[in-house]
Amino acid sequence: MDYVSVGASGLKVSRLILGAMGFGDPSWRSWVLDAAGSRPIIHRALELGINAIDTCDFYSSGRSEEIVGDAVRELGNRNELVIATKAGMPMGKGPNAKGFSRKHLFEAIDASLKRLKTDYVDLYQTHIWDPKAAIPEMMEAFDALVRSGRVLHIGITDMPCWQFATAQGYAAENRLVRFISIQNHYNPIWREDERELMPYARAHGIGLIPYSPMGRGYLCGRGRRDPKSGSERFRSDDYAQKLYGRESDERVADAVLAVGKRLGVPPAQVSLAWTLSRPGVNAPMFGATRVEHVEEAVKALSLKLDAADIAGIDKAYDPRPFAGHGI
């Protein structure tokens, strides 16, 4: 396993990050695993050298964080791991139980630390972005959390580039801690961040740790993306069905499948290898609901696509119309 710095920071992570959205409570999402089903996957990932796990307070209403915390405590290797979590989504009914106010961020981190059974998180990130967020208050709150020792680094998930640049600029002008990472939606059929956010990140030494490198299962083969007969994840994931399904998405998926057939590997590995090959990408995040998913993902690290493979996948892609929100 290779380890890389997250952008220009000193934080080192494995070239793959284990996403924990699939660990928690099956009543939250039908494809989610309970603690007993999650534990072997987490243990196998760590055995294979993955040292970073990304979760969120919103996943299974906090149960994902609890499962990650229990697994890490069982293994007794907290100092060797990079634990990332997120805040921003609703965690209660009140108007202050979400977003990026000082009040919510302070309450959210304390609740996450309790569930994770740790004194600090290595990377604390914004989750679903609120375009009306008070950026000065948010950056001052994040700075206070870092100074308190509860958070070591901060990052974002999906944010319009102009607002991200505004936040970074405010932090720099006021000598506050700045974001070191961007967790963005990126794969062979979703590449809109190539317009602004990713070039900005590369220019400013900000790490790219994209999620959904296999398109929430859409790029794992025709059977996996059939809304009726595909995987439980895709059948029950109306969000994925809203995001993907254009004619060009089908062409890209077929191109990924063709490369996999030629190389004798599953299309999921091709999609992950494509994402790993992109400029500035430090460590994609992948989800797993079986131990084999972890093992297959790790194999993708040794899969090198040649220029013709990448060109064939890229040629099939049609950019989406510019929406103005950068997501």
Coordinates of C-alpha atoms in Angstrom, one line a residue:
M1 CA 0.0 0.0 0.0
D2 CA 1.3 3.4 -0.9
Y3 CA 0.6 6.5 1.3
V4 CA 0.3 10.1 0.0
S5 CA 0.0 13.5 1.6
V6 CA -3.4 15.1 1.4
G7 CA -2.5 18.1 -0.8
A8 CA 0.2 20.2 0.6
S9 CA -0.5 19.1 4.2
G10 CA 1.5 16.7 6.2
L11 CA -1.4 14.3 6.7
K12 CA -0.6 10.9 5.1
V13 CA -3.4 8.6 3.9
S14 CA -3.4 5.4 2.0
R15 CA -4.1 5.7 -1.7
L16 CA -7.6 4.4 -1.0
I17 CA -10.0 5.6 1.8
L18 CA -12.7 3.3 3.1
G19 CA -16.1 5.1 3.1
A20 CA -18.4 4.1 5.9
M21 CA -21.8 5.1 4.6
G22 CA -22.6 1.4 4.2
F23 CA -22.1 0.7 7.9
G24 CA -24.9 1.5 10.3
D25 CA -28.5 0.6 10.5
P26 CA -30.3 -1.3 7.7
S27 CA -33.5 0.6 8.6
W28 CA -31.8 3.8 7.3
R29 CA -31.0 2.3 3.9
S30 CA -31.8 -1.2 2.9
W31 CA -28.3 -2.0 1.7
V32 CA -26.6 -0.8 4.9
L33 CA -24.8 -3.4 7.1
D34 CA -25.2 -3.7 10.8
A35 CA -22.2 -3.9 13.2
A36 CA -21.7 -7.6 12.7
G37 CA -21.6 -7.2 8.9
S38 CA -19.5 -4.1 9.0
R39 CA -16.7 -5.3 11.3
P40 CA -15.1 -7.8 8.9
I41 CA -14.9 -5.3 6.2
I42 CA -13.3 -2.7 8.4
H43 CA -10.8 -5.2 9.7
R44 CA -9.9 -6.4 6.2
A45 CA -9.4 -2.9 4.9
L46 CA -6.9 -2.2 7.7
E47 CA -5.2 -5.5 7.2
L48 CA -4.5 -4.5 3.6
G49 CA -3.0 -1.2 4.6
I50 CA -5.9 1.2 4.3
N51 CA -5.3 3.7 7.1
A52 CA -8.1 6.1 6.5
I53 CA -11.9 5.8 7.2
D54 CA -14.5 8.4 6.2
T55 CA -17.8 8.5 7.9
C56 CA -20.5 11.2 8.8
D57 CA -22.8 12.0 11.6
F58 CA -25.8 11.8 9.2
Y59 CA -25.1 8.2 8.2
S60 CA -27.7 6.0 9.9
S61 CA -28.3 8.9 12.3
G62 CA -24.8 8.5 13.9
R63 CA -24.7 4.7 14.0
S64 CA -22.0 4.6 11.3
E65 CA -19.7 6.6 13.6
E66 CA -20.5 4.3 16.5
I67 CA -19.5 1.2 14.4
V68 CA -16.3 2.8 13.2
G69 CA -15.4 3.9 16.8
D70 CA -16.1 0.4 18.2
A71 CA -14.0 -1.3 15.4
V72 CA -11.1 1.0 16.0
R73 CA -11.3 0.5 19.8
E74 CA -11.3 -3.3 19.3
L75 CA -8.1 -3.1 17.2
G76 CA -6.4 -0.6 19.5
N77 CA -4.7 1.3 16.8
R78 CA -6.3 4.7 16.9
N79 CA -3.0 6.6 16.5
E80 CA -2.2 4.7 13.3
L81 CA -5.5 5.7 11.6
V82 CA -6.9 8.7 10.0
I83 CA -10.5 9.1 10.9
A84 CA -12.6 11.6 9.0
T85 CA -16.2 12.6 9.6
K86 CA -18.6 15.3 8.4
A87 CA -21.2 17.7 9.6
G88 CA -23.9 19.9 8.2
M89 CA -26.9 17.6 7.5
P90 CA -29.9 17.7 9.8
M91 CA -29.4 15.9 13.1
G92 CA -32.6 17.0 14.8
K93 CA -35.8 18.9 14.1
G94 CA -34.7 22.4 15.2
P95 CA -33.4 25.1 12.8
N96 CA -30.0 25.0 14.5
A97 CA -29.6 21.2 14.2
K98 CA -27.9 21.5 10.8
G99 CA -25.7 23.7 8.8
F100 CA -22.4 25.4 9.6
S101 CA -23.1 27.9 12.4
R102 CA -20.8 28.0 15.3
K103 CA -23.6 26.6 17.5
H104 CA -24.1 23.5 15.3
L105 CA -20.5 22.8 14.5
F106 CA -19.6 22.8 18.2
E107 CA -22.5 20.6 19.2
A108 CA -21.9 18.3 16.2
I109 CA -18.2 17.7 16.8
D110 CA -18.8 16.8 20.5
A111 CA -21.5 14.3 19.5
S112 CA -19.3 12.8 16.8
L113 CA -16.4 12.4 19.2
K114 CA -18.6 10.6 21.7
R115 CA -19.9 8.2 19.0
L116 CA -16.4 7.6 17.6
K117 CA -15.0 7.1 21.1
T118 CA -12.0 9.3 20.4
D119 CA -10.7 12.6 21.7
Y120 CA -10.1 14.0 18.2
V121 CA -10.9 13.5 14.5
D122 CA -8.1 13.8 11.9
L123 CA -10.2 15.4 9.3
Y124 CA -13.5 17.3 9.9
Q125 CA -15.5 18.2 6.8
T126 CA -18.5 20.1 5.6
H127 CA -21.2 17.8 4.2
I128 CA -24.0 18.8 1.9
W129 CA -23.3 22.5 1.3
D130 CA -25.6 25.2 2.3
P131 CA -25.1 28.1 -0.2
K132 CA -26.5 30.5 2.5
A133 CA -23.8 29.6 5.1
A134 CA -22.2 32.5 6.9
I135 CA -18.7 31.8 5.7
P136 CA -16.8 34.1 8.2
E137 CA -18.6 32.4 11.2
M138 CA -18.0 29.0 9.7
M139 CA -14.3 29.5 9.2
E140 CA -13.9 31.0 12.7
A141 CA -15.7 28.1 14.2
F142 CA -13.5 25.5 12.4
D143 CA -10.4 27.4 13.5
A144 CA -11.6 27.3 17.1
L145 CA -12.2 23.5 16.9
V146 CA -8.7 23.0 15.6
R147 CA -7.2 25.2 18.3
S148 CA -9.2 23.2 20.9
G149 CA -7.5 20.0 19.8
R150 CA -10.8 18.2 18.9
V151 CA -10.0 18.5 15.1
L152 CA -6.6 18.3 13.4
H153 CA -7.5 19.3 9.9
I154 CA -10.6 20.6 8.0
G155 CA -12.0 19.8 4.6
I156 CA -15.1 20.2 2.4
T157 CA -17.5 18.1 0.5
D158 CA -18.9 19.5 -2.7
M159 CA -18.9 23.2 -2.7
P160 CA -19.1 25.8 -5.5
C161 CA -15.6 26.9 -6.3
W162 CA -16.3 30.6 -5.8
Q163 CA -17.6 30.0 -2.3
F164 CA -14.7 27.6 -1.5
A165 CA -12.2 30.3 -2.7
T166 CA -14.1 32.9 -0.6
A167 CA -13.7 30.7 2.5
Q168 CA -10.1 30.0 1.9
G169 CA -9.4 33.7 1.3
Y170 CA -11.2 34.8 4.5
A171 CA -9.2 32.2 6.5
A172 CA -5.9 33.4 5.0
E173 CA -6.7 37.1 5.5
N174 CA -7.6 36.4 9.2
R175 CA -4.8 33.9 9.9
L176 CA -7.4 31.1 10.5
V177 CA -6.9 27.4 9.7
R178 CA -7.7 26.6 6.0
F179 CA -9.2 23.6 4.3
I180 CA -6.7 20.9 3.2
S181 CA -9.0 18.7 1.2
I182 CA -12.0 18.5 -1.1
Q183 CA -14.2 15.4 -1.1
N184 CA -15.9 15.8 -4.4
H185 CA -18.2 13.7 -6.6
Y186 CA -15.9 12.4 -9.4
N187 CA -15.8 9.4 -11.7
P188 CA -15.8 8.7 -15.4
I189 CA -19.5 9.7 -15.8
W190 CA -19.4 12.7 -13.5
R191 CA -16.6 15.2 -14.2
E192 CA -18.1 18.6 -13.8
D193 CA -15.5 19.6 -11.2
E194 CA -12.8 19.5 -13.9
R195 CA -14.1 23.0 -14.9
E196 CA -13.1 25.0 -11.8
L197 CA -12.9 23.2 -8.4
M198 CA -10.2 20.6 -9.3
P199 CA -7.9 23.1 -11.2
Y200 CA -8.2 25.4 -8.2
A201 CA -7.3 22.6 -5.8
R202 CA -4.2 21.7 -7.8
A203 CA -3.1 25.3 -8.1
H204 CA -3.4 25.8 -4.3
G205 CA -2.1 22.5 -3.0
I206 CA -5.5 21.2 -1.8
G207 CA -6.0 17.5 -1.7
L208 CA -8.6 15.7 -3.8
I209 CA -10.2 12.7 -2.1
P210 CA -13.2 12.1 -4.4
Y211 CA -16.2 9.9 -3.5
S212 CA -18.3 7.6 -5.8
P213 CA -15.3 6.6 -8.0
M214 CA -17.5 3.8 -9.4
G215 CA -20.6 5.9 -9.8
R216 CA -22.5 4.3 -6.9
G217 CA -22.3 1.0 -8.7
Y218 CA -23.3 2.3 -12.1
L219 CA -19.9 1.6 -13.5
C220 CA -19.7 -2.0 -12.1
G221 CA -21.4 -3.7 -15.0
R222 CA -24.8 -3.6 -16.8
G223 CA -26.4 -6.0 -14.3
R224 CA -25.4 -3.7 -11.4
R225 CA -27.1 -0.6 -12.9
D226 CA -30.5 -2.2 -13.8
P227 CA -33.0 -0.5 -11.5
K228 CA -35.1 -3.7 -11.4
S229 CA -32.5 -6.5 -11.3
G230 CA -29.3 -4.7 -10.2
S231 CA -27.6 -4.5 -6.9
E232 CA -29.7 -3.7 -3.8
R233 CA -27.7 -0.4 -3.5
F234 CA -28.6 0.7 -7.0
R235 CA -32.2 -0.5 -6.9
S236 CA -32.9 1.5 -3.7
D237 CA -30.7 4.5 -4.5
D238 CA -33.0 6.9 -6.2
Y239 CA -30.3 9.6 -5.9
A240 CA -28.0 7.6 -8.2
Q241 CA -30.9 7.1 -10.7
K242 CA -31.4 10.8 -10.8
L243 CA -27.7 11.5 -11.3
Y244 CA -26.9 8.9 -13.9
G245 CA -28.6 7.4 -16.9
R246 CA -27.9 9.7 -19.9
E247 CA -27.0 8.1 -23.2
S248 CA -23.4 9.3 -22.8
D249 CA -23.3 7.7 -19.3
E250 CA -24.2 4.4 -20.9
R251 CA -21.5 4.9 -23.5
V252 CA -18.9 5.6 -20.9
A253 CA -20.0 2.6 -18.8
D254 CA -19.7 0.4 -21.9
A255 CA -16.3 1.8 -22.6
V256 CA -15.2 0.9 -19.0
L257 CA -16.6 -2.6 -19.4
A258 CA -14.8 -3.1 -22.7
V259 CA -11.4 -2.1 -21.1
G260 CA -12.1 -4.5 -18.3
K261 CA -12.9 -7.3 -20.6
R262 CA -9.7 -6.7 -22.6
L263 CA -7.6 -6.6 -19.4
G264 CA -9.4 -9.4 -17.7
V265 CA -10.6 -7.4 -14.7
P266 CA -14.0 -6.2 -13.3
P267 CA -15.2 -2.8 -14.6
A268 CA -15.2 -1.5 -11.1
Q269 CA -11.5 -1.8 -11.0
V270 CA -11.2 0.0 -14.3
S271 CA -13.4 2.9 -13.0
L272 CA -11.3 3.1 -9.9
A273 CA -8.0 3.0 -11.8
W274 CA -9.3 5.8 -14.1
T275 CA -10.1 8.0 -11.0
L276 CA -6.7 7.2 -9.4
S277 CA -5.0 8.3 -12.6
R278 CA -6.4 11.8 -12.7
P279 CA -4.2 14.8 -12.0
G280 CA -4.3 15.9 -8.4
V281 CA -6.3 13.0 -7.1
N282 CA -4.7 11.8 -3.8
A283 CA -7.0 9.1 -2.5
P284 CA -10.5 8.1 -3.8
M285 CA -13.1 6.9 -1.3
F286 CA -14.9 3.7 -2.0
G287 CA -17.7 2.0 -0.2
A288 CA -17.9 -1.8 0.5
T289 CA -20.6 -4.1 1.6
R290 CA -18.5 -7.3 1.2
V291 CA -15.0 -8.2 2.1
E292 CA -14.4 -9.0 -1.6
H293 CA -15.2 -5.4 -2.5
V294 CA -12.2 -4.2 -0.4
E295 CA -9.9 -6.8 -1.9
E296 CA -11.0 -5.9 -5.5
A297 CA -10.5 -2.2 -4.8
V298 CA -7.0 -2.7 -3.5
K299 CA -6.2 -4.7 -6.7
A300 CA -7.1 -1.6 -8.7
L301 CA -4.0 0.1 -7.2
S302 CA -1.8 -2.0 -9.4
L303 CA -3.9 -1.6 -12.5
K304 CA -2.3 0.9 -14.9
L305 CA -4.5 2.0 -17.8
D306 CA -2.7 3.0 -21.0
A307 CA -3.3 6.2 -22.9
A308 CA -5.6 4.5 -25.3
D309 CA -7.8 3.0 -22.6
I310 CA -8.2 6.4 -20.9
A311 CA -8.8 8.2 -24.3
G312 CA -11.6 5.7 -25.1
I313 CA -13.3 6.3 -21.8
D314 CA -12.9 10.0 -22.1
K315 CA -14.2 10.2 -25.7
A316 CA -17.5 8.7 -24.7
Y317 CA -18.2 11.4 -22.1
D318 CA -20.5 14.4 -22.7
P319 CA -20.2 17.3 -20.2
R320 CA -23.4 18.3 -18.5
P321 CA -24.7 21.8 -19.0
F322 CA -23.2 24.3 -16.7
A323 CA -25.6 24.8 -13.8
G324 CA -23.8 27.6 -12.1
H325 CA -23.6 25.9 -8.7
G326 CA -20.5 23.9 -9.3
I327 CA -21.9 20.6 -8.0

